[in-house]
mmCIF file of C-alpha atoms in Angstrom:
data_model
loop_
_atom_site.group_PDB
_atom_site.id
_atom_site.type_symbol
_atom_site.label_atom_id
_atom_site.label_comp_id
_atom_site.label_asym_id
_atom_site.label_seq_id
_atom_site.Cartn_x
_atom_site.Cartn_y
_atom_site.Cartn_z
ATOM 1 C CA MET A 1 -17.057 -19.942 2.885
ATOM 2 C CA ILE A 2 -20.609 -18.909 2.010
ATOM 3 C CA ASN A 3 -21.360 -19.824 -1.593
ATOM 4 C CA ILE A 4 -23.674 -17.024 -2.725
ATOM 5 C CA SER A 5 -23.958 -18.361 -6.271
ATOM 6 C CA LYS A 6 -25.017 -21.797 -5.007
ATOM 7 C CA LEU A 7 -27.331 -20.720 -2.194
ATOM 8 C CA TYR A 8 -29.021 -17.763 -3.886
ATOM 9 C CA CYS A 9 -28.794 -18.634 -7.579
ATOM 10 C CA GLY A 10 -28.677 -22.431 -7.502
ATOM 11 C CA LEU A 11 -25.405 -22.709 -9.449
ATOM 12 C CA ALA A 12 -23.388 -25.865 -8.847
ATOM 13 C CA GLY A 13 -19.985 -25.291 -7.230
ATOM 14 C CA GLU A 14 -16.822 -27.302 -7.774
ATOM 15 C CA SER A 15 -16.404 -27.943 -4.025
ATOM 16 C CA ASP A 16 -20.071 -28.693 -3.245
ATOM 17 C CA GLY A 17 -19.252 -32.283 -2.348
ATOM 18 C CA LEU A 18 -16.731 -31.111 0.204
ATOM 19 C CA ARG A 19 -18.627 -28.081 1.495
ATOM 20 C CA TYR A 20 -22.013 -29.719 2.095
ATOM 21 C CA ARG A 21 -21.009 -33.204 3.159
ATOM 22 C CA ARG A 22 -22.554 -34.085 6.531
ATOM 23 C CA GLU A 23 -20.343 -37.077 7.302
ATOM 24 C CA ASN A 24 -16.985 -36.500 8.957
ATOM 25 C CA SER A 25 -14.926 -38.353 6.354
ATOM 26 C CA PHE A 26 -12.214 -35.831 5.510
ATOM 27 C CA GLY A 27 -9.589 -33.899 7.421
ATOM 28 C CA PRO A 28 -8.870 -30.171 7.493
ATOM 29 C CA VAL A 29 -8.349 -27.970 4.467
ATOM 30 C CA ILE A 30 -4.855 -26.648 5.136
ATOM 31 C CA VAL A 31 -3.305 -23.302 4.292
ATOM 32 C CA TYR A 32 0.482 -23.525 4.196
ATOM 33 C CA ASN A 33 2.028 -20.056 4.394
ATOM 34 C CA CYS A 34 5.198 -21.428 2.824
ATOM 35 C CA THR A 35 7.183 -18.172 2.899
ATOM 36 C CA SER A 36 7.162 -14.900 4.802
ATOM 37 C CA ARG A 37 8.501 -12.925 1.851
ATOM 38 C CA CYS A 38 6.509 -10.837 -0.598
ATOM 39 C CA ASN A 39 7.348 -8.416 -3.395
ATOM 40 C CA LEU A 40 4.413 -6.155 -2.441
ATOM 41 C CA ARG A 41 3.472 -4.446 0.821
ATOM 42 C CA CYS A 42 -0.309 -4.610 0.975
ATOM 43 C CA LEU A 43 -1.902 -2.503 3.687
ATOM 44 C CA HIS A 44 -4.168 -5.323 4.876
ATOM 45 C CA CYS A 45 -1.653 -8.206 4.813
ATOM 46 C CA TYR A 46 -2.494 -10.636 7.624
ATOM 47 C CA SER A 47 1.080 -11.946 7.733
ATOM 48 C CA SER A 48 2.780 -8.507 7.562
ATOM 49 C CA SER A 49 4.909 -9.717 4.645
ATOM 50 C CA GLN A 50 7.334 -7.492 2.762
ATOM 51 C CA PRO A 51 10.358 -7.941 0.448
ATOM 52 C CA ASP A 52 12.981 -8.135 3.195
ATOM 53 C CA TYR A 53 10.822 -10.010 5.714
ATOM 54 C CA TYR A 54 12.641 -13.345 5.865
ATOM 55 C CA THR A 55 12.217 -15.676 8.820
ATOM 56 C CA ASP A 56 13.023 -19.271 9.651
ATOM 57 C CA GLU A 57 11.190 -21.178 6.928
ATOM 58 C CA LEU A 58 10.888 -24.949 7.037
ATOM 59 C CA THR A 59 13.665 -26.643 5.107
ATOM 60 C CA THR A 60 12.823 -28.412 1.874
ATOM 61 C CA GLU A 61 13.135 -31.822 3.496
ATOM 62 C CA ARG A 62 10.962 -30.900 6.487
ATOM 63 C CA ALA A 63 8.370 -29.338 4.190
ATOM 64 C CA LYS A 64 8.274 -32.516 2.108
ATOM 65 C CA GLN A 65 7.807 -34.586 5.249
ATOM 66 C CA LEU A 66 5.018 -32.216 6.270
ATOM 67 C CA LEU A 67 3.206 -32.939 3.002
ATOM 68 C CA SER A 68 3.282 -36.645 3.854
ATOM 69 C CA GLU A 69 1.831 -35.830 7.269
ATOM 70 C CA LEU A 70 -1.056 -33.970 5.636
ATOM 71 C CA VAL A 71 -1.963 -37.126 3.723
ATOM 72 C CA GLU A 72 -2.129 -38.926 7.094
ATOM 73 C CA VAL A 73 -4.900 -36.565 8.273
ATOM 74 C CA ASN A 74 -6.811 -36.899 4.970
ATOM 75 C CA CYS A 75 -6.325 -33.262 3.916
ATOM 76 C CA PRO A 76 -8.651 -32.663 0.927
ATOM 77 C CA VAL A 77 -7.045 -29.423 -0.302
ATOM 78 C CA LEU A 78 -3.662 -27.797 0.333
ATOM 79 C CA LEU A 79 -3.592 -24.039 -0.273
ATOM 80 C CA LEU A 80 -0.086 -22.632 -0.694
ATOM 81 C CA SER A 81 0.088 -18.986 0.328
ATOM 82 C CA GLY A 82 2.510 -16.639 2.029
ATOM 83 C CA GLY A 83 3.789 -13.974 1.774
ATOM 84 C CA GLU A 84 3.960 -14.609 -1.931
ATOM 85 C CA PRO A 85 4.397 -18.366 -2.555
ATOM 86 C CA MET A 86 6.097 -17.786 -5.899
ATOM 87 C CA LEU A 87 9.092 -16.462 -3.935
ATOM 88 C CA ARG A 88 9.768 -19.801 -2.267
ATOM 89 C CA ASN A 89 12.771 -21.219 -4.127
ATOM 90 C CA ASP A 90 11.729 -24.864 -3.827
ATOM 91 C CA LEU A 91 8.035 -24.315 -4.592
ATOM 92 C CA PHE A 92 7.964 -26.560 -7.650
ATOM 93 C CA GLU A 93 9.869 -29.276 -5.809
ATOM 94 C CA LEU A 94 7.174 -29.183 -3.111
ATOM 95 C CA LEU A 95 4.395 -29.191 -5.699
ATOM 96 C CA ALA A 96 5.944 -32.238 -7.367
ATOM 97 C CA LYS A 97 6.028 -34.011 -4.004
ATOM 98 C CA ALA A 98 2.406 -33.091 -3.304
ATOM 99 C CA ARG A 99 1.367 -34.448 -6.692
ATOM 100 C CA ARG A 100 3.125 -37.766 -6.029
ATOM 101 C CA LEU A 101 1.270 -37.981 -2.724
ATOM 102 C CA GLY A 102 -2.078 -37.281 -4.360
ATOM 103 C CA LEU A 103 -2.629 -33.967 -2.584
ATOM 104 C CA ARG A 104 -4.810 -31.460 -4.415
ATOM 105 C CA THR A 105 -2.892 -28.165 -4.506
ATOM 106 C CA VAL A 106 -4.132 -24.624 -5.077
ATOM 107 C CA ILE A 107 -2.224 -21.339 -4.957
ATOM 108 C CA SER A 108 -3.058 -17.946 -3.447
ATOM 109 C CA SER A 109 -0.919 -15.288 -5.133
ATOM 110 C CA ASN A 110 -0.713 -11.607 -5.974
ATOM 111 C CA GLY A 111 -0.161 -12.759 -9.559
ATOM 112 C CA THR A 112 2.654 -10.371 -10.370
ATOM 113 C CA LEU A 113 5.355 -13.054 -10.687
ATOM 114 C CA ILE A 114 3.378 -15.515 -12.813
ATOM 115 C CA ASP A 115 4.740 -15.133 -16.326
ATOM 116 C CA SER A 116 3.823 -17.554 -19.097
ATOM 117 C CA GLY A 117 6.678 -19.938 -18.277
ATOM 118 C CA THR A 118 5.812 -20.009 -14.577
ATOM 119 C CA ALA A 119 2.142 -20.605 -15.365
ATOM 120 C CA GLY A 120 3.148 -23.551 -17.521
ATOM 121 C CA GLN A 121 5.184 -24.966 -14.656
ATOM 122 C CA LEU A 122 2.236 -24.605 -12.288
ATOM 123 C CA ALA A 123 0.009 -26.452 -14.721
ATOM 124 C CA ALA A 124 2.605 -29.195 -15.202
ATOM 125 C CA ALA A 125 2.871 -29.543 -11.411
ATOM 126 C CA GLY A 126 -0.841 -30.281 -11.191
ATOM 127 C CA VAL A 127 -1.981 -27.041 -9.535
ATOM 128 C CA SER A 128 -5.747 -27.064 -9.980
ATOM 129 C CA TYR A 129 -6.543 -23.451 -9.121
ATOM 130 C CA VAL A 130 -4.828 -20.100 -8.664
ATOM 131 C CA GLY A 131 -6.562 -17.303 -6.746
ATOM 132 C CA ILE A 132 -5.156 -13.861 -7.557
ATOM 133 C CA SER A 133 -5.792 -10.842 -5.352
ATOM 134 C CA ILE A 134 -7.411 -7.714 -6.766
ATOM 135 C CA ASP A 135 -8.356 -4.767 -4.520
ATOM 136 C CA GLY A 136 -10.299 -2.638 -6.993
ATOM 137 C CA ASP A 137 -9.467 -0.575 -10.052
ATOM 138 C CA GLU A 138 -5.894 0.057 -11.136
ATOM 139 C CA GLU A 139 -5.336 3.241 -9.130
ATOM 140 C CA PHE A 140 -6.781 1.859 -5.911
ATOM 141 C CA HIS A 141 -5.050 -1.507 -6.270
ATOM 142 C CA ASP A 142 -1.594 -0.024 -6.846
ATOM 143 C CA ASN A 143 -1.979 2.393 -3.937
ATOM 144 C CA PHE A 144 -3.281 -0.297 -1.572
ATOM 145 C CA ARG A 145 -0.480 -2.688 -2.536
ATOM 146 C CA GLN A 146 2.075 0.147 -2.454
ATOM 147 C CA VAL A 147 3.714 -0.904 -5.747
ATOM 148 C CA LYS A 148 2.945 0.908 -8.987
ATOM 149 C CA GLY A 149 2.222 -1.461 -11.846
ATOM 150 C CA SER A 150 1.041 -4.294 -9.582
ATOM 151 C CA PHE A 151 -2.484 -4.185 -11.046
ATOM 152 C CA LYS A 152 -1.343 -4.681 -14.643
ATOM 153 C CA ALA A 153 1.093 -7.374 -13.514
ATOM 154 C CA ALA A 154 -1.721 -9.186 -11.685
ATOM 155 C CA LEU A 155 -3.925 -9.092 -14.784
ATOM 156 C CA ALA A 156 -1.029 -10.519 -16.806
ATOM 157 C CA GLY A 157 -0.704 -13.296 -14.227
ATOM 158 C CA ILE A 158 -4.403 -14.081 -14.592
ATOM 159 C CA GLU A 159 -4.100 -14.264 -18.369
ATOM 160 C CA ASN A 160 -1.007 -16.474 -18.158
ATOM 161 C CA CYS A 161 -2.745 -18.912 -15.803
ATOM 162 C CA LYS A 162 -5.796 -19.087 -18.067
ATOM 163 C CA ASN A 163 -3.630 -19.679 -21.131
ATOM 164 C CA ALA A 164 -1.919 -22.531 -19.278
ATOM 165 C CA GLY A 165 -5.298 -24.137 -18.612
ATOM 166 C CA ILE A 166 -5.401 -23.404 -14.887
ATOM 167 C CA LYS A 167 -8.718 -22.411 -13.344
ATOM 168 C CA THR A 168 -8.258 -18.880 -11.998
ATOM 169 C CA GLY A 169 -10.264 -16.704 -9.626
ATOM 170 C CA LEU A 170 -10.188 -13.263 -8.026
ATOM 171 C CA ARG A 171 -9.688 -12.639 -4.309
ATOM 172 C CA PHE A 172 -10.910 -9.360 -2.811
ATOM 173 C CA THR A 173 -10.682 -8.235 0.834
ATOM 174 C CA ILE A 174 -13.446 -5.833 1.862
ATOM 175 C CA THR A 175 -12.424 -2.663 3.695
ATOM 176 C CA LYS A 176 -14.209 0.630 4.198
ATOM 177 C CA ALA A 177 -11.895 2.139 1.592
ATOM 178 C CA ASN A 178 -12.760 -0.298 -1.196
ATOM 179 C CA ALA A 179 -16.286 -1.522 -0.416
ATOM 180 C CA ASP A 180 -17.542 0.625 -3.287
ATOM 181 C CA GLN A 181 -15.191 -1.262 -5.618
ATOM 182 C CA VAL A 182 -17.213 -4.494 -5.447
ATOM 183 C CA PRO A 183 -18.998 -3.820 -8.786
ATOM 184 C CA VAL A 184 -15.617 -3.016 -10.332
ATOM 185 C CA VAL A 185 -14.308 -6.450 -9.319
ATOM 186 C CA PHE A 186 -17.255 -8.143 -11.026
ATOM 187 C CA ASP A 187 -16.491 -6.125 -14.161
ATOM 188 C CA ILE A 188 -12.807 -7.098 -13.981
ATOM 189 C CA ALA A 189 -13.826 -10.749 -13.722
ATOM 190 C CA ALA A 190 -16.052 -10.393 -16.797
ATOM 191 C CA SER A 191 -13.410 -8.571 -18.830
ATOM 192 C CA THR A 192 -10.727 -11.153 -18.047
ATOM 193 C CA GLY A 193 -12.976 -14.188 -18.447
ATOM 194 C CA VAL A 194 -12.610 -15.147 -14.771
ATOM 195 C CA ARG A 195 -15.655 -16.984 -13.449
ATOM 196 C CA ARG A 196 -14.923 -17.246 -9.716
ATOM 197 C CA ILE A 197 -14.642 -14.494 -7.074
ATOM 198 C CA CYS A 198 -13.974 -14.790 -3.345
ATOM 199 C CA PHE A 199 -14.841 -11.794 -1.161
ATOM 200 C CA TYR A 200 -13.016 -11.789 2.179
ATOM 201 C CA HIS A 201 -14.252 -9.873 5.212
ATOM 202 C CA LEU A 202 -11.391 -7.976 6.871
ATOM 203 C CA ILE A 203 -9.940 -9.576 10.012
ATOM 204 C CA ARG A 204 -7.651 -7.397 12.097
ATOM 205 C CA SER A 205 -4.529 -9.520 11.846
ATOM 206 C CA GLY A 206 -1.033 -8.511 10.779
ATOM 207 C CA ARG A 207 -0.892 -5.098 9.084
ATOM 208 C CA ALA A 208 -4.685 -4.970 9.082
ATOM 209 C CA LYS A 209 -4.397 -3.937 12.735
ATOM 210 C CA GLU A 210 -2.957 -0.654 11.472
ATOM 211 C CA LEU A 211 -5.970 0.062 9.238
ATOM 212 C CA ASP A 212 -7.704 2.282 11.773
ATOM 213 C CA GLY A 213 -11.338 2.831 10.918
ATOM 214 C CA GLN A 214 -11.310 0.446 7.931
ATOM 215 C CA THR A 215 -13.645 -2.133 9.478
ATOM 216 C CA LEU A 216 -17.155 -1.682 8.115
ATOM 217 C CA ALA A 217 -20.012 -0.747 10.427
ATOM 218 C CA PRO A 218 -22.916 -3.270 10.469
ATOM 219 C CA GLU A 219 -25.058 -1.270 8.052
ATOM 220 C CA GLN A 220 -22.115 -0.839 5.660
ATOM 221 C CA THR A 221 -21.469 -4.588 5.775
ATOM 222 C CA ARG A 222 -25.114 -5.274 4.971
ATOM 223 C CA GLN A 223 -24.990 -2.884 2.019
ATOM 224 C CA THR A 224 -21.802 -4.496 0.705
ATOM 225 C CA VAL A 225 -23.172 -8.035 1.027
ATOM 226 C CA ASP A 226 -26.381 -6.841 -0.679
ATOM 227 C CA THR A 227 -24.268 -5.592 -3.576
ATOM 228 C CA ILE A 228 -22.431 -8.913 -3.809
ATOM 229 C CA ILE A 229 -25.731 -10.807 -3.842
ATOM 230 C CA GLU A 230 -27.293 -8.510 -6.449
ATOM 231 C CA LYS A 231 -24.246 -8.585 -8.740
ATOM 232 C CA THR A 232 -23.969 -12.358 -8.382
ATOM 233 C CA ASP A 233 -27.611 -12.769 -9.368
ATOM 234 C CA ASP A 234 -27.187 -10.421 -12.336
ATOM 235 C CA PHE A 235 -23.995 -12.088 -13.574
ATOM 236 C CA ALA A 236 -25.455 -15.581 -13.063
ATOM 237 C CA ARG A 237 -28.491 -14.680 -15.165
ATOM 238 C CA LYS A 238 -26.175 -13.435 -17.919
ATOM 239 C CA GLY A 239 -24.010 -16.562 -17.736
ATOM 240 C CA LEU A 240 -20.925 -14.553 -16.742
ATOM 241 C CA ILE A 241 -20.046 -16.219 -13.441
ATOM 242 C CA ASP A 242 -19.792 -19.742 -12.019
ATOM 243 C CA GLU A 243 -19.012 -19.170 -8.363
ATOM 244 C CA VAL A 244 -19.087 -16.258 -5.922
ATOM 245 C CA LEU A 245 -18.189 -16.817 -2.294
ATOM 246 C CA THR A 246 -17.823 -14.725 0.839
ATOM 247 C CA VAL A 247 -15.213 -15.695 3.408
ATOM 248 C CA GLY A 248 -14.548 -14.915 7.051
ATOM 249 C CA ASN A 249 -17.925 -13.799 8.388
ATOM 250 C CA HIS A 250 -20.376 -16.646 8.897
ATOM 251 C CA ALA A 251 -23.199 -14.199 9.570
ATOM 252 C CA ASP A 252 -23.407 -13.990 5.772
ATOM 253 C CA GLY A 253 -25.300 -17.307 5.771
ATOM 254 C CA PRO A 254 -28.127 -16.240 8.119
ATOM 255 C CA TYR A 255 -28.243 -12.802 6.484
ATOM 256 C CA LEU A 256 -28.729 -14.413 3.088
ATOM 257 C CA LEU A 257 -31.576 -16.523 4.499
ATOM 258 C CA VAL A 258 -33.217 -13.460 6.062
ATOM 259 C CA LYS A 259 -33.028 -11.770 2.666
ATOM 260 C CA MET A 260 -34.416 -14.826 0.887
ATOM 261 C CA ALA A 261 -37.217 -15.197 3.458
ATOM 262 C CA GLY A 262 -38.461 -11.750 2.500
ATOM 263 C CA GLU A 263 -38.709 -12.869 -1.122
ATOM 264 C CA THR A 264 -40.757 -16.038 -0.564
ATOM 265 C CA GLN A 265 -44.202 -14.441 -0.310
ATOM 266 C CA ASN A 266 -46.539 -15.726 -3.027
ATOM 267 C CA SER A 267 -43.723 -17.660 -4.709
ATOM 268 C CA LYS A 268 -43.487 -21.419 -4.392
ATOM 269 C CA LEU A 269 -40.155 -21.449 -6.246
ATOM 270 C CA LYS A 270 -38.640 -18.830 -3.913
ATOM 271 C CA THR A 271 -39.808 -20.884 -0.929
ATOM 272 C CA GLN A 272 -38.152 -23.996 -2.365
ATOM 273 C CA ASN A 273 -34.917 -22.074 -3.004
ATOM 274 C CA TYR A 274 -34.957 -20.772 0.567
ATOM 275 C CA GLU A 275 -35.419 -24.243 2.026
ATOM 276 C CA MET A 276 -32.647 -25.662 -0.163
ATOM 277 C CA ALA A 277 -30.268 -22.900 0.972
ATOM 278 C CA ARG A 278 -31.149 -23.464 4.631
ATOM 279 C CA GLN A 279 -30.558 -27.193 4.388
ATOM 280 C CA LEU A 280 -27.210 -26.683 2.639
ATOM 281 C CA LEU A 281 -26.054 -24.258 5.334
ATOM 282 C CA LEU A 282 -27.095 -26.732 8.018
ATOM 283 C CA ALA A 283 -25.162 -29.476 6.235
ATOM 284 C CA ASN A 284 -22.136 -27.213 6.061
ATOM 285 C CA GLY A 285 -22.385 -26.584 9.788
ATOM 286 C CA GLY A 286 -21.014 -23.058 9.934
ATOM 287 C CA ASN A 287 -17.627 -21.911 11.176
ATOM 288 C CA LYS A 288 -15.057 -24.717 10.948
ATOM 289 C CA ILE A 289 -11.833 -22.986 11.996
ATOM 290 C CA GLY A 290 -9.914 -25.241 14.340
ATOM 291 C CA GLU A 291 -11.870 -28.234 13.015
ATOM 292 C CA LYS A 292 -11.878 -28.489 9.225
ATOM 293 C CA ILE A 293 -9.563 -25.536 8.578
ATOM 294 C CA ALA A 294 -5.942 -25.277 9.660
ATOM 295 C CA CYS A 295 -2.928 -23.146 8.846
ATOM 296 C CA ILE A 296 0.782 -23.903 9.000
ATOM 297 C CA GLY A 297 3.161 -20.965 9.070
ATOM 298 C CA TRP A 298 6.471 -20.717 7.226
ATOM 299 C CA ASP A 299 8.240 -21.449 10.554
ATOM 300 C CA GLY A 300 6.183 -24.581 11.244
ATOM 301 C CA SER A 301 3.778 -22.984 13.699
ATOM 302 C CA VAL A 302 0.247 -24.378 13.508
ATOM 303 C CA HIS A 303 -2.760 -22.039 13.645
ATOM 304 C CA THR A 304 -6.500 -22.564 13.541
ATOM 305 C CA ASP A 305 -6.728 -20.517 10.348
ATOM 306 C CA GLN A 306 -4.457 -18.161 8.428
ATOM 307 C CA PHE A 307 -5.695 -15.108 10.354
ATOM 308 C CA TRP A 308 -4.599 -16.436 13.785
ATOM 309 C CA ARG A 309 -0.988 -15.322 13.551
ATOM 310 C CA ASN A 310 -1.315 -14.178 17.174
ATOM 311 C CA TYR A 311 -1.543 -17.699 18.629
ATOM 312 C CA SER A 312 -0.063 -21.083 17.791
ATOM 313 C CA VAL A 313 -1.464 -24.427 18.924
ATOM 314 C CA GLY A 314 1.907 -26.122 18.383
ATOM 315 C CA SER A 315 4.733 -26.565 15.893
ATOM 316 C CA VAL A 316 5.540 -29.219 13.318
ATOM 317 C CA LYS A 317 9.185 -28.705 14.213
ATOM 318 C CA ASP A 318 8.455 -30.427 17.513
ATOM 319 C CA LYS A 319 5.716 -32.899 16.588
ATOM 320 C CA THR A 320 3.934 -34.251 13.554
ATOM 321 C CA PHE A 321 0.961 -32.261 12.296
ATOM 322 C CA LYS A 322 -1.374 -35.040 13.421
ATOM 323 C CA GLN A 323 0.015 -34.891 16.964
ATOM 324 C CA VAL A 324 -0.439 -31.129 17.111
ATOM 325 C CA TRP A 325 -3.911 -31.115 15.550
ATOM 326 C CA GLU A 326 -5.297 -33.961 17.638
ATOM 327 C CA ASN A 327 -4.057 -32.641 20.987
ATOM 328 C CA SER A 328 -7.227 -32.760 23.095
ATOM 329 C CA ASN A 329 -5.537 -30.778 25.871
ATOM 330 C CA GLU A 330 -4.978 -27.675 23.740
ATOM 331 C CA PRO A 331 -7.385 -25.068 25.228
ATOM 332 C CA VAL A 332 -8.050 -23.037 22.063
ATOM 333 C CA LEU A 333 -8.687 -26.123 19.935
ATOM 334 C CA ASN A 334 -11.004 -27.411 22.647
ATOM 335 C CA LYS A 335 -13.063 -24.202 22.607
ATOM 336 C CA LEU A 336 -13.294 -24.030 18.840
ATOM 337 C CA ARG A 337 -14.412 -27.653 18.653
ATOM 338 C CA ASN A 338 -17.092 -27.111 21.275
ATOM 339 C CA LYS A 339 -18.682 -23.903 20.054
ATOM 340 C CA SER A 340 -22.113 -24.897 21.349
ATOM 341 C CA LYS A 341 -20.639 -24.528 24.826
ATOM 342 C CA PHE A 342 -18.098 -21.739 24.455
ATOM 343 C CA ALA A 343 -19.450 -19.371 21.770
ATOM 344 C CA ASP A 344 -20.421 -15.753 22.316
ATOM 345 C CA VAL A 345 -23.506 -15.349 24.545
ATOM 346 C CA ARG A 346 -25.414 -13.548 21.785
ATOM 347 C CA CYS A 347 -24.540 -16.337 19.369
ATOM 348 C CA LEU A 348 -25.840 -19.021 21.718
ATOM 349 C CA LYS A 349 -29.219 -17.253 21.792
ATOM 350 C CA CYS A 350 -29.357 -16.903 18.007
ATOM 351 C CA LYS A 351 -31.886 -18.946 16.063
ATOM 352 C CA TRP A 352 -29.313 -19.387 13.284
ATOM 353 C CA PHE A 353 -26.492 -20.695 15.489
ATOM 354 C CA ASP A 354 -26.464 -24.261 14.148
ATOM 355 C CA LEU A 355 -25.790 -23.058 10.598
ATOM 356 C CA CYS A 356 -23.413 -20.210 11.503
ATOM 357 C CA LYS A 357 -21.491 -20.952 14.763
ATOM 358 C CA GLY A 358 -20.269 -17.345 14.933
ATOM 359 C CA ASN A 359 -16.797 -15.895 14.372
ATOM 360 C CA PHE A 360 -15.366 -16.632 17.825
ATOM 361 C CA ARG A 361 -11.674 -15.728 18.140
ATOM 362 C CA PHE A 362 -9.308 -13.461 20.065
ATOM 363 C CA LEU A 363 -6.934 -10.931 18.524
ATOM 364 C CA GLY A 364 -4.151 -10.792 21.110
ATOM 365 C CA THR A 365 -2.071 -13.506 22.756
ATOM 366 C CA GLU A 366 -4.179 -13.940 25.890
ATOM 367 C CA THR A 367 -6.539 -16.920 25.812
ATOM 368 C CA GLY A 368 -8.756 -15.980 28.769
ATOM 369 C CA PRO A 369 -12.528 -15.846 28.128
ATOM 370 C CA GLU A 370 -12.593 -12.070 28.471
ATOM 371 C CA TYR A 371 -10.450 -11.715 25.324
ATOM 372 C CA TRP A 372 -12.692 -13.710 22.979
ATOM 373 C CA LEU A 373 -15.030 -11.858 20.625
ATOM 374 C CA ASN A 374 -16.766 -12.171 17.281
ATOM 375 C CA GLU A 375 -14.255 -11.039 14.665
ATOM 376 C CA PRO A 376 -15.482 -10.009 12.171
ATOM 377 C CA ALA A 377 -18.507 -8.779 14.082
ATOM 378 C CA CYS A 378 -22.003 -10.151 13.512
ATOM 379 C CA TYR A 379 -24.119 -7.588 11.646
ATOM 380 C CA LEU A 380 -27.561 -9.152 12.136
ATOM 381 C CA THR A 381 -30.059 -7.209 14.237
ATOM 382 C CA ASP A 382 -31.502 -8.548 17.487
ATOM 383 C CA GLU A 383 -34.832 -8.976 15.708
ATOM 384 C CA GLU A 384 -33.226 -11.065 12.970
ATOM 385 C CA ILE A 385 -31.553 -13.458 15.385
ATOM 386 C CA GLU A 386 -34.550 -13.832 17.714
ATOM 387 C CA ASN A 387 -37.768 -13.073 15.823
ATOM 388 C CA SER A 388 -39.796 -16.239 15.343
ATOM 389 C CA LYS A 389 -41.719 -14.552 12.515
ATOM 390 C CA ILE A 390 -38.622 -14.767 10.339
ATOM 391 C CA LYS A 391 -38.819 -18.026 8.445
ATOM 392 C CA ASP A 392 -36.652 -20.830 9.812
#
C-alpha cells in the first residue's frame, strides 16, 4: 500500500508503525477469503464469486485451528474477505475465536448485508475496521455489480458500521470504465463522513480476466494517480480525510517521488517533505507479496496475495500455515523473497528499485521465467527510472 496522505500531505496513518517499521519483527498480514459465495456478481471480482458459487470451505473447527496457527507466525492483521464474508454462517464464531487469541480483525465487504444488528455484532466481536467497496456513482456501481439497489445498500452498510462505532473506509478498484469516477468517490466519502479510501489498481485475476480493454494505459494511469494525489491534497487541507492509499501497483511510490521532486525548486519545506517520503518508502521496502502478505482461500489453499488465485504454494488442509509459508523449497516463494535477483530486467535497472521492488507475478499456472511479468504494469518512463537528474 502506498499511503498518499502520509507521503504527500504528512498526515499520520493508523498503520504507520506497521508499514514503516524496518525491523523484521512481525509476520505476514493475512487475507482469509473465508467463503466463495457472494450475493453480487461484480465484473472485476478476483475470486469469481457469485450467489451459487459454493466450494469446499474449511470447516469451523479447521478454521479455528487456522486462527491459532496465524498467532504462531505473529500475524499483525487478519483481513476476512471472500466472496462476501457476511455469508459465512460461522463468521461470528470465528471472530470470537480471533478475539480470544488477540488477533486484530478487519473485514472487506460489499456492505449490502450489514444491517444495524449485524454492525452491532461486528463491533461486539472486536472488528476494528470494515472496508466497503464502492465503484462510482449509483448508476455505475449497480451496473458494475450487476445488482440494482446495491449502491444504496452499501451506503446503508457504511452508516450502520459508523453508528456501531466501527471505523469504516471505501474500497475502489480502478478500471478504464470508472477512472473518471475517482472524484465522485472522494465526494461520497465526504458525504458519508468516511475518512479513509483505498484505491486498488486492477489485476487480471478471476472475472477481471474477462474485462477486455479495461486495463489503463500508462498515461491514463498517471492521470488517475494525479487525480488521487490532487484530491487527497485538497481534502486533507479541508480536514475531510485522514488516509488515502493506493494498492497493487508499487510504481505509485516512485511516481509520487518524481512528482514531488518537481515541486522542490526554491522550497525548503517541499525538499524536506520529499526526503521524508523517500525515507518512508525505503523503510517500507516496496512490494511484500510472498513475504509480509499472504492469502488463504476458502478451501485452505495458500497464496502469496489475494490476487494469485492461479497458483497455490500449499494447503493448510495438509500442513500448518507455518509449514507452508516457511517452505524454503517452494519456487514461487523463493523468487518473491529474492526480488533483487529475480525481478523484471527493467526493474533491476531502475533507480527506484529498493523502494518499489516491482509487481512481479504470473497470471497463468506455469511458473517458468518466461511467464513472469509486471502486473499491473509499471507506468514510469525510461527517463524517470534512469535519469540521474531526477532527485534521489
